[in-house]
GROMACS .gro file of C-alpha atoms in nm:
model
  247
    1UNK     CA    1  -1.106   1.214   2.619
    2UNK     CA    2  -1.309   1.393   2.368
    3UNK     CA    3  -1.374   1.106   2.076
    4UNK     CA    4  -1.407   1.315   1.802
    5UNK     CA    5  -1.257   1.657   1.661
    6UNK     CA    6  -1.321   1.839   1.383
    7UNK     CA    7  -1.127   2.151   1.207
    8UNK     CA    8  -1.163   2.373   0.868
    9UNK     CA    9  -0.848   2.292   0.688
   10UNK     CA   10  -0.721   2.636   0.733
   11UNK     CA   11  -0.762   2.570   1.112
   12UNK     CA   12  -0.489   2.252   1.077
   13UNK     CA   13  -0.270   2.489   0.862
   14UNK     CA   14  -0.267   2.730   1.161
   15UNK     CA   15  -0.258   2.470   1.415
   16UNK     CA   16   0.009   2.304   1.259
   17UNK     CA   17   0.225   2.665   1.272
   18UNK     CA   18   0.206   2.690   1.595
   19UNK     CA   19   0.261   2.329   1.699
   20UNK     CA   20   0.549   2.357   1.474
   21UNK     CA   21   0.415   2.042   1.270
   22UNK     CA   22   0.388   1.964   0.943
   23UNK     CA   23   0.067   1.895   0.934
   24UNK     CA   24   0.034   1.869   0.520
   25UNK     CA   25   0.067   1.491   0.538
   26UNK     CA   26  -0.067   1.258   0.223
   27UNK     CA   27  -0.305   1.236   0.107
   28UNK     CA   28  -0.435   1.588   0.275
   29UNK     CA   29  -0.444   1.893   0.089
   30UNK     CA   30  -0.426   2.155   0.327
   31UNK     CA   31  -0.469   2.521   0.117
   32UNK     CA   32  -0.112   2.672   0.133
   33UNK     CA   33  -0.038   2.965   0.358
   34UNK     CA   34  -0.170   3.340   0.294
   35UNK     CA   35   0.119   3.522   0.088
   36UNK     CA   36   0.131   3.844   0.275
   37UNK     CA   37   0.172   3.901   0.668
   38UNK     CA   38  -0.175   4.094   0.658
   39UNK     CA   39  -0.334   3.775   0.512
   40UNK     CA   40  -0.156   3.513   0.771
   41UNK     CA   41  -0.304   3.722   1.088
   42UNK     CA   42  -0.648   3.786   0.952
   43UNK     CA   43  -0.658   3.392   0.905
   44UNK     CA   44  -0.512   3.324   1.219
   45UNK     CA   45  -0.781   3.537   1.411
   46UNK     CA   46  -1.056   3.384   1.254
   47UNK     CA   47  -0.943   3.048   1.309
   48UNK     CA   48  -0.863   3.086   1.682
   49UNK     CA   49  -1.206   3.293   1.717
   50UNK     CA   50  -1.342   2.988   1.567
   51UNK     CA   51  -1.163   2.716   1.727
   52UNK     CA   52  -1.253   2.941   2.117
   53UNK     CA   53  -1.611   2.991   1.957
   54UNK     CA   54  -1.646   2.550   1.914
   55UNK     CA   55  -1.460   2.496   2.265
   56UNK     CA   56  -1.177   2.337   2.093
   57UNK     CA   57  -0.892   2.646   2.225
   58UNK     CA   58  -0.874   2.848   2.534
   59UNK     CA   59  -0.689   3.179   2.560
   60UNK     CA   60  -0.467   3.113   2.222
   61UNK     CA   61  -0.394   2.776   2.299
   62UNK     CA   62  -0.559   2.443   2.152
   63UNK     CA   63  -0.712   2.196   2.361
   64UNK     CA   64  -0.482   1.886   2.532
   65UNK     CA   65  -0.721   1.681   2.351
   66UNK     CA   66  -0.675   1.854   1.971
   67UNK     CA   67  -0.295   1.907   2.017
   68UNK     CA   68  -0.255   1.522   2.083
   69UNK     CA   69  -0.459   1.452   1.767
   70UNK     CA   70  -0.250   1.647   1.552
   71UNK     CA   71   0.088   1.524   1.728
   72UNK     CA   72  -0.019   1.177   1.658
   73UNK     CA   73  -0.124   1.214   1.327
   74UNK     CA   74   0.219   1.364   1.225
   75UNK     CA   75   0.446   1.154   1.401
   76UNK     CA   76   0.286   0.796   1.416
   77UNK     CA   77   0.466   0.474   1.455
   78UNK     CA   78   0.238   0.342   1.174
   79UNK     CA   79   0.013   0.477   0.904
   80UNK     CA   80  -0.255   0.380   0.624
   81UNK     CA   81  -0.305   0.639   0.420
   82UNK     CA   82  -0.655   0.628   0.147
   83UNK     CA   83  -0.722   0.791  -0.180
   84UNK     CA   84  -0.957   0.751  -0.405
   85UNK     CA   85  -1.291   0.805  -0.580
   86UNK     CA   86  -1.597   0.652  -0.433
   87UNK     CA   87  -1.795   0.778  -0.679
   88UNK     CA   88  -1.611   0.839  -0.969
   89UNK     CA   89  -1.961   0.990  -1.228
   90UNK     CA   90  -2.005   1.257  -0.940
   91UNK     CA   91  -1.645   1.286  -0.815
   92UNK     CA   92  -1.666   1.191  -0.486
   93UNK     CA   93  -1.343   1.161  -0.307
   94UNK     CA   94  -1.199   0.934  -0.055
   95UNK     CA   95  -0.865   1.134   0.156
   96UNK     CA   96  -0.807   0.957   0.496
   97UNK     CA   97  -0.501   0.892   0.667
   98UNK     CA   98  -0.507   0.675   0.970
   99UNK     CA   99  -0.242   0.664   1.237
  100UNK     CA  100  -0.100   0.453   1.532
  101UNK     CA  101   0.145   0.432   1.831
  102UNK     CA  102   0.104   0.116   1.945
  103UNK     CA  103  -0.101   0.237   2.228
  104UNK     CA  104  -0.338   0.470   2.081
  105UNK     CA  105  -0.511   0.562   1.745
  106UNK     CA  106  -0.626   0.772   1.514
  107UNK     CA  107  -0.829   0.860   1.157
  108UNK     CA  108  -0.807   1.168   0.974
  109UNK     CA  109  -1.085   1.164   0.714
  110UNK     CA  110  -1.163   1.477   0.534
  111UNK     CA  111  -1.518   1.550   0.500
  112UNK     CA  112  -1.737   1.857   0.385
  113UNK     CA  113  -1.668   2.028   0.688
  114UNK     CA  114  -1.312   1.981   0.755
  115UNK     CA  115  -1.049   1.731   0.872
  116UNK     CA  116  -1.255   1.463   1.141
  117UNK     CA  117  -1.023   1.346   1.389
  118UNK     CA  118  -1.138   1.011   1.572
  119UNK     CA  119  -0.952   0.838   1.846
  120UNK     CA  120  -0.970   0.452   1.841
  121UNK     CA  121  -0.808   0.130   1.904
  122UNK     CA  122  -0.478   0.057   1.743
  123UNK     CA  123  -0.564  -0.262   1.674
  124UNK     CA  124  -0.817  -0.168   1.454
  125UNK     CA  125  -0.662   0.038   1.180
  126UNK     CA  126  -0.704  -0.267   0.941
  127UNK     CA  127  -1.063  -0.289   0.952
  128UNK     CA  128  -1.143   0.082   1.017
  129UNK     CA  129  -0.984   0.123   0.663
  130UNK     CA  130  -1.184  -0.112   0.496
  131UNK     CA  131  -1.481   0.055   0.622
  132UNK     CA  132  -1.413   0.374   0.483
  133UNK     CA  133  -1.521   0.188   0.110
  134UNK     CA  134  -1.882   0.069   0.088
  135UNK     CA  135  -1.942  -0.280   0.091
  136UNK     CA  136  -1.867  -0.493  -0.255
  137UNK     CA  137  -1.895  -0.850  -0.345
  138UNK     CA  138  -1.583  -0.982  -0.420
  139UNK     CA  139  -1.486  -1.001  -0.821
  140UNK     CA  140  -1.505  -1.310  -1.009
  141UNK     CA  141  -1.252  -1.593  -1.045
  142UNK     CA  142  -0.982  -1.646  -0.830
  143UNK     CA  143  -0.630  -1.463  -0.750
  144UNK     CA  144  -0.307  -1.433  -1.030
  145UNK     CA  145   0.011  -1.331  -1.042
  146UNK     CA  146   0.160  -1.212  -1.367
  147UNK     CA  147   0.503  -1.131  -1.461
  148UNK     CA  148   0.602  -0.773  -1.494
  149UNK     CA  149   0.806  -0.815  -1.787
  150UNK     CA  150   0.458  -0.971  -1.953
  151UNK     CA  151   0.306  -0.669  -1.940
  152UNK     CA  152   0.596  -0.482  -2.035
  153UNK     CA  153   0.665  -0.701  -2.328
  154UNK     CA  154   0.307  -0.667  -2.464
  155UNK     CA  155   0.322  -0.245  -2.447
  156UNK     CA  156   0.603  -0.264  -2.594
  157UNK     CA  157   0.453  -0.486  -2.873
  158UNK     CA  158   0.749  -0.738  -2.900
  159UNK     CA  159   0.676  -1.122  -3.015
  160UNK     CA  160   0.638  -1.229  -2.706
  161UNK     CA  161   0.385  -1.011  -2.571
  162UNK     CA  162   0.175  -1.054  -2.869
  163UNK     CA  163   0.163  -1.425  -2.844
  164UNK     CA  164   0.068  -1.441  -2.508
  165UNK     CA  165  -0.348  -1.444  -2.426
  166UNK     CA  166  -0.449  -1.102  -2.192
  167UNK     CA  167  -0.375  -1.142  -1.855
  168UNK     CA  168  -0.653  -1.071  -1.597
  169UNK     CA  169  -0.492  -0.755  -1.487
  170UNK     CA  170  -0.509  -0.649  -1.878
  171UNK     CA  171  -0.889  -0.735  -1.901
  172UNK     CA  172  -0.990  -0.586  -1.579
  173UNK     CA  173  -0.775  -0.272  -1.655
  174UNK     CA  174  -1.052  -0.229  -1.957
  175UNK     CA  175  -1.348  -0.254  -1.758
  176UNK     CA  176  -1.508   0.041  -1.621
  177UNK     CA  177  -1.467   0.134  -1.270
  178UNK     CA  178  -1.694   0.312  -1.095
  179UNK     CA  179  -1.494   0.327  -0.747
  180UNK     CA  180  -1.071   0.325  -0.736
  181UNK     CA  181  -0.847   0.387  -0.475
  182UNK     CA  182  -0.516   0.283  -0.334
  183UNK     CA  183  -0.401   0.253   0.048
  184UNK     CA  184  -0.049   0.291   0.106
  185UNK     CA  185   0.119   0.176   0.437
  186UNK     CA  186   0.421   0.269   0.619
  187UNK     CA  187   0.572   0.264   0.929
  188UNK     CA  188   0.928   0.324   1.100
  189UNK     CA  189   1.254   0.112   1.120
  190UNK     CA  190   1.440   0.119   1.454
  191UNK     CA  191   1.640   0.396   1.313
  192UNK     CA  192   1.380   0.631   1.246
  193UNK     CA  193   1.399   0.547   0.889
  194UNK     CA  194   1.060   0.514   0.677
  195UNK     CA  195   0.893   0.189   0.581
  196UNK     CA  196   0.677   0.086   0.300
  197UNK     CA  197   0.492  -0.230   0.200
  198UNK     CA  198   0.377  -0.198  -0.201
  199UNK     CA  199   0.073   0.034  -0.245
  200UNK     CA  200  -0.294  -0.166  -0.205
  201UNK     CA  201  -0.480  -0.063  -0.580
  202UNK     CA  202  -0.851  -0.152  -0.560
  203UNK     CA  203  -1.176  -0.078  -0.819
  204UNK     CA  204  -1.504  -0.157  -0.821
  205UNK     CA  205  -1.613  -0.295  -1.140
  206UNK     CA  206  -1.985  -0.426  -1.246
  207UNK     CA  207  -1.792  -0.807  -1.171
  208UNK     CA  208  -1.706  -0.686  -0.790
  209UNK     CA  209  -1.383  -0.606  -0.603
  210UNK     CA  210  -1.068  -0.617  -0.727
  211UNK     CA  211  -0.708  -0.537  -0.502
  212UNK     CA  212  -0.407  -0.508  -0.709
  213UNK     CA  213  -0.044  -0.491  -0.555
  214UNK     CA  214   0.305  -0.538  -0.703
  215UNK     CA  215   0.543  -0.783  -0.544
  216UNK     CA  216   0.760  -0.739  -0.201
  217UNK     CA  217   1.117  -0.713  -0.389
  218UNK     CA  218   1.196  -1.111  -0.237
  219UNK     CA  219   0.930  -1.236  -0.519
  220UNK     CA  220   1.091  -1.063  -0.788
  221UNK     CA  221   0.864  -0.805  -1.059
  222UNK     CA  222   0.557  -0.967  -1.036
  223UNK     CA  223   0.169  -0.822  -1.023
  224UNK     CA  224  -0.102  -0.989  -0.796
  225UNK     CA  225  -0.475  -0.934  -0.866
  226UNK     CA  226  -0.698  -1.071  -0.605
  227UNK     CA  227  -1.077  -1.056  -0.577
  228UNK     CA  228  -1.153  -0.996  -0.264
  229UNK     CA  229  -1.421  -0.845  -0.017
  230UNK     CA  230  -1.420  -0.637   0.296
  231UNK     CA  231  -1.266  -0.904   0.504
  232UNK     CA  232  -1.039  -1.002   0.246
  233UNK     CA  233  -0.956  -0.594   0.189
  234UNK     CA  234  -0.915  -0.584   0.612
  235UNK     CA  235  -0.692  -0.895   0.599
  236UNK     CA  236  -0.481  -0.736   0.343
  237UNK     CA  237  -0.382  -0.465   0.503
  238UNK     CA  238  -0.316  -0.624   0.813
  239UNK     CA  239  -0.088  -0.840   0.631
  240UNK     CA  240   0.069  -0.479   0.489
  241UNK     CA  241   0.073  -0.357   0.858
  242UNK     CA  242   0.216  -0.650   1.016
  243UNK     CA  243   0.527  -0.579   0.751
  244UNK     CA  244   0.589  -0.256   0.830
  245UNK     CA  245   0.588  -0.360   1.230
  246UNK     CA  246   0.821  -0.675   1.155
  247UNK     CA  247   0.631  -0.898   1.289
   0.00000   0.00000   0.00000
């Protein structure tokens, strides 16, 4: 099996036509389709001259090994998707969506080129995540959780927001961050239905690594912020996975 694909974003738009997929999953932005006829087969001739041209189609068709990519990545048992800036002065993005069955897997990272596919263990979505952000020490002091209603009391400016001290999530949301992201992970029920844990906020900050999540709705409206590093980052979001999957 070829380990590692890689197609201009028009090329998924036309793959996904004639796979009959929708390939425009989050966080990709795939350009929208040509308005006119004329415009739709010009761009579908270049792209299949292009995708024949990189050995990647044959006679019209795509490849076994780039149709299963794309099938996989648009109807997975279980998905973290990424977003983010890892550079937010220059504007360096983060868009990566990766994907599992239970028996095979998959990340979608966009890149100057295109979409790179890469085939990989299941089991390793967690930590293949994590590595998509550079390495950080983990922030100073030690993990809170903070009412909701706090921090809705003190926007609002009522007595009992003012009297309270600032949180750690209302400091930290005041220092600058030079990387931010989120993951989000879902999965499926048994009935096809869509799962999803809370969304996974991180940001660098000159302190270090910072995660932010709200509460599962069984511990009521509350905020976490956690300092953590890249194993704490890859244990999170097994913990997020391992939700979705009900174990």
């Amino acid at each position: 099996m070829v380990e590692t694909i890689t197609l201009s974003l028009p090329a998924v738009d036309v793959l996904g036509a004639h796979l009959k997929l929708d390939v425009r999953r989050y966080p990709f932005e795939i350009p929208p389709p040509r308005e006119t006829r004329r415009e739709r087969d010009e761009l579908a001739r270049q792209v299949w001259g292009e995708l024949e041209s990189t050995g990647l189609a044959v006679a019209g068709n795509p490849e076994p090994e780039v149709a299963d990519a794309l099938y996989l990545m648009c109807s997975s048992e279980v998905s973290i998707a990424a977003a983010g800036l890892l550079d937010v002065r220059n504007g360096q993005r983060l868009a990566a969506r990766a994907v599992s069955t239970g028996e095979v897997g998959l990340l979608g990272v966009v890149t100057p080129r295109g979409l790179q596919l890469d085939f990989m263990d299941p089991g390793a979505l967690p930590e293949v995540c994590a590595r998509l952000l550079p390495q950080a020490p983990p922030g100073r002091g030690k993990p809170v959780r903070v009412p909701v209603e706090l921090l809705r009391a003190r926007a609002r400016g009522s007595a009992e927001g003012q009297h309270a001290d600032p949180t750690e999530p209302e400091l930290l949301a005041r220092a600058y961050k030079y990387r931010i992201g989120h993951f989000v992970v879902s999965g499926t029920d048994e009935h096809g239905g869509r799962l999803r844990t809370p969304g996974l906020m991180w940001f660098d900050t000159d302190q270090g690594r910072y995660l932010m999540r709200h509460g599962e709705p069984s511990e009521g409206e509350v905020l976490d912020c956690t300092p953590l590093d890249h194993r704490g980052l890859t244990a999170q979001l097994a913990n997020s996975l391992a939700r979705v999957r009900g174990i």
